[in-house]
């Protein structure tokens, strides 16, 4: 009985008298003012360390402050609380016509209504966007496309493939990407990308060395194979201005010459 009483008293004292928060410090990337982070966290001096719900507070910070990728909370018995901030990076964007919606690699919306995107941000082609609220995960009309987008980004980033300008996830069986704005990459199903990512990177590197001006398509849909298709040139007839044709008619010419121009 005495042991139970002592344990009960110890627990009560721990939750009411001892182990109180004495300070809150924000470290890491300075994407937001430290006071903003602390206010959003809701952590106050004098609260009990053991009652701190770290996971819930971290999730709240990451949602309320979109440019926070992670907010890791650590404590010490001295009462000090540290919030370690890692900044979120915009790696993708949705083209809304007159503006862009910025996303991180996991599909969280960082910002909406952006007028221009930085170099290195990939434009994502997907189906209708259902929801794009900053701090929340973007939602497409097709959940499958969201999963394909995040999986493709993960596989391509882990392989160190850079230079991508577009990612098209509208065809589940054949994800497409655009490299340096000039080469369309047909990648096949997203589940196959991790196994062929190193091969894709090596192929792009060799192609850059042998033909840096190449424009067209590289088909990677068959494992360990790469088929190159040069961009086809089309000829478009160019008719002469009406004034010139009229002058030639006056001179007695009945069939004016026509020229062609190569269109890229």
Short mmCIF file of C-alpha atoms in Angstrom, two decimals:
data_model
loop_
_atom_site.label_atom_id
_atom_site.label_comp_id
_atom_site.label_asym_id
_atom_site.label_seq_id
_atom_site.Cartn_x
_atom_site.Cartn_y
_atom_site.Cartn_z
CA UNK A 1 0.00 0.00 0.00
CA UNK A 2 2.85 2.38 0.90
CA UNK A 3 4.54 1.67 -2.45
CA UNK A 4 1.35 2.47 -4.36
CA UNK A 5 0.93 5.72 -2.42
CA UNK A 6 4.52 6.76 -3.08
CA UNK A 7 4.20 6.00 -6.82
CA UNK A 8 0.95 7.97 -7.01
CA UNK A 9 2.51 10.95 -5.25
CA UNK A 10 5.54 10.75 -7.54
CA UNK A 11 3.39 10.77 -10.68
CA UNK A 12 1.28 13.68 -9.44
CA UNK A 13 4.36 15.72 -8.56
CA UNK A 14 5.92 14.93 -11.98
CA UNK A 15 2.83 16.20 -13.76
CA UNK A 16 2.20 19.25 -11.60
CA UNK A 17 5.39 20.44 -9.92
CA UNK A 18 8.45 18.96 -11.60
CA UNK A 19 9.58 18.75 -15.28
CA UNK A 20 8.04 21.99 -16.40
CA UNK A 21 8.98 23.67 -19.67
CA UNK A 22 11.46 26.47 -19.01
CA UNK A 23 12.35 27.54 -22.58
CA UNK A 24 11.40 26.99 -26.22
CA UNK A 25 14.05 27.40 -28.92
CA UNK A 26 13.71 27.21 -32.71
CA UNK A 27 16.74 26.02 -34.68
CA UNK A 28 17.53 24.92 -38.24
CA UNK A 29 16.37 26.62 -41.43
CA UNK A 30 15.05 30.15 -40.95
CA UNK A 31 12.03 29.98 -43.24
CA UNK A 32 9.75 31.62 -40.70
CA UNK A 33 10.35 33.90 -37.74
CA UNK A 34 11.09 31.87 -34.59
CA UNK A 35 8.22 33.55 -32.76
CA UNK A 36 5.82 32.47 -35.52
CA UNK A 37 6.86 28.84 -35.10
CA UNK A 38 6.51 29.00 -31.31
CA UNK A 39 3.07 30.62 -31.54
CA UNK A 40 1.83 27.97 -33.97
CA UNK A 41 3.22 25.18 -31.78
CA UNK A 42 1.17 26.36 -28.80
CA UNK A 43 4.02 25.42 -26.43
CA UNK A 44 4.27 27.67 -23.36
CA UNK A 45 6.69 27.92 -20.47
CA UNK A 46 5.37 26.27 -17.33
CA UNK A 47 3.64 23.39 -19.11
CA UNK A 48 4.62 19.83 -18.23
CA UNK A 49 7.18 18.12 -20.48
CA UNK A 50 5.49 14.74 -20.19
CA UNK A 51 2.18 16.09 -21.45
CA UNK A 52 3.74 17.51 -24.63
CA UNK A 53 2.21 15.84 -27.70
CA UNK A 54 5.22 16.05 -30.00
CA UNK A 55 3.81 14.34 -33.09
CA UNK A 56 0.62 16.36 -33.06
CA UNK A 57 2.50 19.64 -32.60
CA UNK A 58 4.95 18.78 -35.39
CA UNK A 59 2.07 18.00 -37.77
CA UNK A 60 0.35 21.27 -36.83
CA UNK A 61 3.48 23.32 -37.57
CA UNK A 62 4.08 21.57 -40.91
CA UNK A 63 0.48 22.18 -41.99
CA UNK A 64 0.09 25.75 -40.76
CA UNK A 65 3.49 26.87 -42.06
CA UNK A 66 3.67 25.23 -45.52
CA UNK A 67 7.35 25.94 -46.16
CA UNK A 68 8.28 23.80 -43.14
CA UNK A 69 9.15 20.32 -44.38
CA UNK A 70 9.70 18.85 -40.94
CA UNK A 71 9.48 20.19 -37.39
CA UNK A 72 11.27 17.80 -35.04
CA UNK A 73 10.68 18.46 -31.34
CA UNK A 74 13.13 17.37 -28.66
CA UNK A 75 13.12 17.93 -24.89
CA UNK A 76 15.53 17.73 -21.98
CA UNK A 77 14.88 17.09 -18.29
CA UNK A 78 16.06 20.63 -17.61
CA UNK A 79 12.84 21.84 -19.21
CA UNK A 80 14.29 23.03 -22.53
CA UNK A 81 12.27 22.36 -25.69
CA UNK A 82 13.92 22.58 -29.10
CA UNK A 83 12.03 22.74 -32.42
CA UNK A 84 14.32 21.77 -35.30
CA UNK A 85 13.04 23.17 -38.61
CA UNK A 86 13.84 21.78 -42.06
CA UNK A 87 12.67 23.95 -44.93
CA UNK A 88 10.43 22.58 -47.66
CA UNK A 89 11.65 22.93 -51.22
CA UNK A 90 9.46 23.54 -54.25
CA UNK A 91 10.27 20.81 -56.78
CA UNK A 92 7.05 20.80 -58.81
CA UNK A 93 4.35 23.17 -59.99
CA UNK A 94 0.86 22.94 -61.45
CA UNK A 95 0.17 25.30 -64.33
CA UNK A 96 -3.14 27.07 -63.72
CA UNK A 97 -2.96 29.14 -66.88
CA UNK A 98 -2.36 32.52 -65.29
CA UNK A 99 -0.46 31.31 -62.22
CA UNK A 100 1.25 28.28 -60.66
CA UNK A 101 0.75 26.12 -57.58
CA UNK A 102 4.02 25.06 -55.96
CA UNK A 103 4.46 21.56 -54.50
CA UNK A 104 7.17 19.73 -52.58
CA UNK A 105 8.26 16.20 -53.49
CA UNK A 106 5.56 14.60 -51.33
CA UNK A 107 2.79 16.64 -52.96
CA UNK A 108 2.22 19.18 -50.19
CA UNK A 109 1.03 22.54 -51.50
CA UNK A 110 3.57 25.21 -50.55
CA UNK A 111 2.05 28.21 -52.26
CA UNK A 112 -0.73 29.06 -54.69
CA UNK A 113 -1.10 31.90 -57.18
CA UNK A 114 2.61 32.16 -58.01
CA UNK A 115 3.23 34.09 -61.23
CA UNK A 116 6.56 32.44 -62.16
CA UNK A 117 8.61 29.40 -61.15
CA UNK A 118 12.33 29.05 -60.59
CA UNK A 119 14.69 26.94 -62.67
CA UNK A 120 14.64 23.31 -61.59
CA UNK A 121 10.92 23.28 -60.78
CA UNK A 122 9.12 20.59 -62.77
CA UNK A 123 5.76 21.39 -64.36
CA UNK A 124 3.34 18.54 -63.61
CA UNK A 125 0.71 17.53 -66.14
CA UNK A 126 -2.15 15.77 -64.37
CA UNK A 127 -5.91 15.50 -64.40
CA UNK A 128 -8.27 17.99 -62.79
CA UNK A 129 -7.11 19.41 -59.47
CA UNK A 130 -9.77 18.92 -56.80
CA UNK A 131 -8.01 20.69 -53.94
CA UNK A 132 -4.81 22.72 -53.60
CA UNK A 133 -4.80 24.33 -50.16
CA UNK A 134 -1.38 25.53 -48.87
CA UNK A 135 -0.16 23.21 -46.13
CA UNK A 136 -2.27 20.29 -47.33
CA UNK A 137 -1.61 17.56 -49.86
CA UNK A 138 -2.78 18.37 -53.39
CA UNK A 139 -5.73 16.27 -54.54
CA UNK A 140 -6.33 15.24 -58.15
CA UNK A 141 -9.57 13.80 -59.50
CA UNK A 142 -7.55 10.59 -59.89
CA UNK A 143 -5.85 9.36 -56.72
CA UNK A 144 -3.76 7.06 -58.90
CA UNK A 145 -2.12 10.07 -60.55
CA UNK A 146 -1.11 11.54 -57.20
CA UNK A 147 0.54 8.26 -56.21
CA UNK A 148 2.31 8.08 -59.58
CA UNK A 149 3.57 11.65 -59.23
CA UNK A 150 5.09 11.21 -55.77
CA UNK A 151 6.55 7.78 -56.61
CA UNK A 152 8.11 9.09 -59.83
CA UNK A 153 9.66 12.08 -58.05
CA UNK A 154 11.10 9.82 -55.37
CA UNK A 155 12.61 7.37 -57.86
CA UNK A 156 14.08 10.06 -60.13
CA UNK A 157 15.50 12.09 -57.25
CA UNK A 158 17.06 9.06 -55.58
CA UNK A 159 18.77 8.24 -58.88
CA UNK A 160 20.12 11.78 -59.11
CA UNK A 161 18.39 12.54 -62.42
CA UNK A 162 18.29 16.30 -62.92
CA UNK A 163 17.33 18.61 -65.77
CA UNK A 164 13.68 17.57 -65.91
CA UNK A 165 11.26 20.32 -66.90
CA UNK A 166 7.95 18.44 -67.10
CA UNK A 167 6.31 15.32 -65.67
CA UNK A 168 3.14 13.87 -67.20
CA UNK A 169 1.25 11.35 -65.04
CA UNK A 170 -2.00 11.21 -66.99
CA UNK A 171 -1.18 7.77 -68.46
CA UNK A 172 -0.76 5.29 -65.61
CA UNK A 173 0.97 2.75 -67.85
CA UNK A 174 3.40 5.19 -69.42
CA UNK A 175 4.64 8.07 -67.28
CA UNK A 176 6.36 10.74 -69.35
CA UNK A 177 8.93 13.40 -68.52
CA UNK A 178 10.65 16.14 -70.49
CA UNK A 179 14.41 16.56 -70.18
CA UNK A 180 15.91 20.03 -70.69
CA UNK A 181 12.80 21.06 -72.59
CA UNK A 182 13.89 19.12 -75.69
CA UNK A 183 13.67 15.36 -75.03
CA UNK A 184 10.48 13.51 -74.10
CA UNK A 185 11.20 10.48 -71.92
CA UNK A 186 8.70 7.63 -72.05
CA UNK A 187 9.28 5.90 -68.72
CA UNK A 188 6.59 3.19 -68.65
CA UNK A 189 4.72 2.28 -65.47
CA UNK A 190 5.89 4.10 -62.36
CA UNK A 191 6.60 0.80 -60.59
CA UNK A 192 9.35 0.07 -63.13
CA UNK A 193 11.15 3.41 -62.80
CA UNK A 194 13.33 2.57 -59.75
CA UNK A 195 14.82 -0.47 -61.52
CA UNK A 196 15.64 1.46 -64.70
CA UNK A 197 16.53 4.86 -63.18
CA UNK A 198 20.30 4.29 -63.30
CA UNK A 199 20.03 3.19 -66.93
CA UNK A 200 17.98 6.29 -67.77
CA UNK A 201 20.55 8.57 -66.14
CA UNK A 202 23.44 6.89 -68.00
CA UNK A 203 21.60 7.08 -71.33
CA UNK A 204 20.92 10.81 -70.91
CA UNK A 205 24.55 11.42 -69.99
CA UNK A 206 25.83 9.58 -73.08
CA UNK A 207 23.35 11.36 -75.31
CA UNK A 208 24.41 14.76 -73.94
CA UNK A 209 28.01 13.95 -74.84
CA UNK A 210 27.37 12.52 -78.30
CA UNK A 211 24.51 14.75 -79.46
CA UNK A 212 23.88 17.69 -77.10
CA UNK A 213 21.41 19.29 -79.51
CA UNK A 214 19.25 16.18 -79.90
CA UNK A 215 15.50 16.84 -79.88
CA UNK A 216 12.94 14.07 -79.89
CA UNK A 217 11.88 11.10 -77.79
CA UNK A 218 13.70 8.38 -75.89
CA UNK A 219 11.56 5.33 -75.17
CA UNK A 220 12.47 3.52 -71.93
CA UNK A 221 9.30 1.44 -71.68
CA UNK A 222 11.22 -1.80 -72.32
CA UNK A 223 13.59 -2.69 -69.50
CA UNK A 224 17.28 -1.95 -70.22
CA UNK A 225 16.40 -0.65 -73.69
CA UNK A 226 16.42 2.89 -75.05
CA UNK A 227 14.92 3.77 -78.41
CA UNK A 228 15.66 7.22 -79.80
CA UNK A 229 13.28 8.97 -82.17
CA UNK A 230 14.43 12.19 -83.74
CA UNK A 231 11.89 14.97 -83.76
CA UNK A 232 10.31 14.99 -87.19
CA UNK A 233 10.55 18.12 -89.29
CA UNK A 234 7.44 19.16 -91.13
CA UNK A 235 7.15 21.41 -94.15
CA UNK A 236 4.57 24.15 -94.15
CA UNK A 237 3.67 25.94 -97.40
CA UNK A 238 4.09 29.69 -97.23
CA UNK A 239 1.89 31.63 -99.63
CA UNK A 240 3.05 34.92 -101.01
CA UNK A 241 1.48 38.15 -99.79
CA UNK A 242 -1.63 39.21 -101.68
CA UNK A 243 -0.01 42.46 -102.82
CA UNK A 244 2.90 40.58 -104.39
CA UNK A 245 0.59 38.14 -106.14
CA UNK A 246 -1.45 41.00 -107.52
CA UNK A 247 1.63 42.70 -108.96
CA UNK A 248 2.70 39.46 -110.60
CA UNK A 249 -0.77 39.06 -112.07
CA UNK A 250 -0.53 42.53 -113.52
CA UNK A 251 2.80 41.54 -115.08
CA UNK A 252 1.14 38.59 -116.74
CA UNK A 253 2.18 35.84 -114.26
CA UNK A 254 -0.66 33.35 -113.84
CA UNK A 255 0.88 30.89 -111.33
CA UNK A 256 2.92 32.55 -108.57
CA UNK A 257 5.74 30.49 -107.04
CA UNK A 258 5.32 29.01 -103.55
CA UNK A 259 8.05 28.31 -101.02
CA UNK A 260 8.33 25.96 -98.07
CA UNK A 261 9.82 26.50 -94.66
CA UNK A 262 11.08 23.86 -92.25
CA UNK A 263 9.23 24.00 -88.97
CA UNK A 264 10.87 22.65 -85.90
#
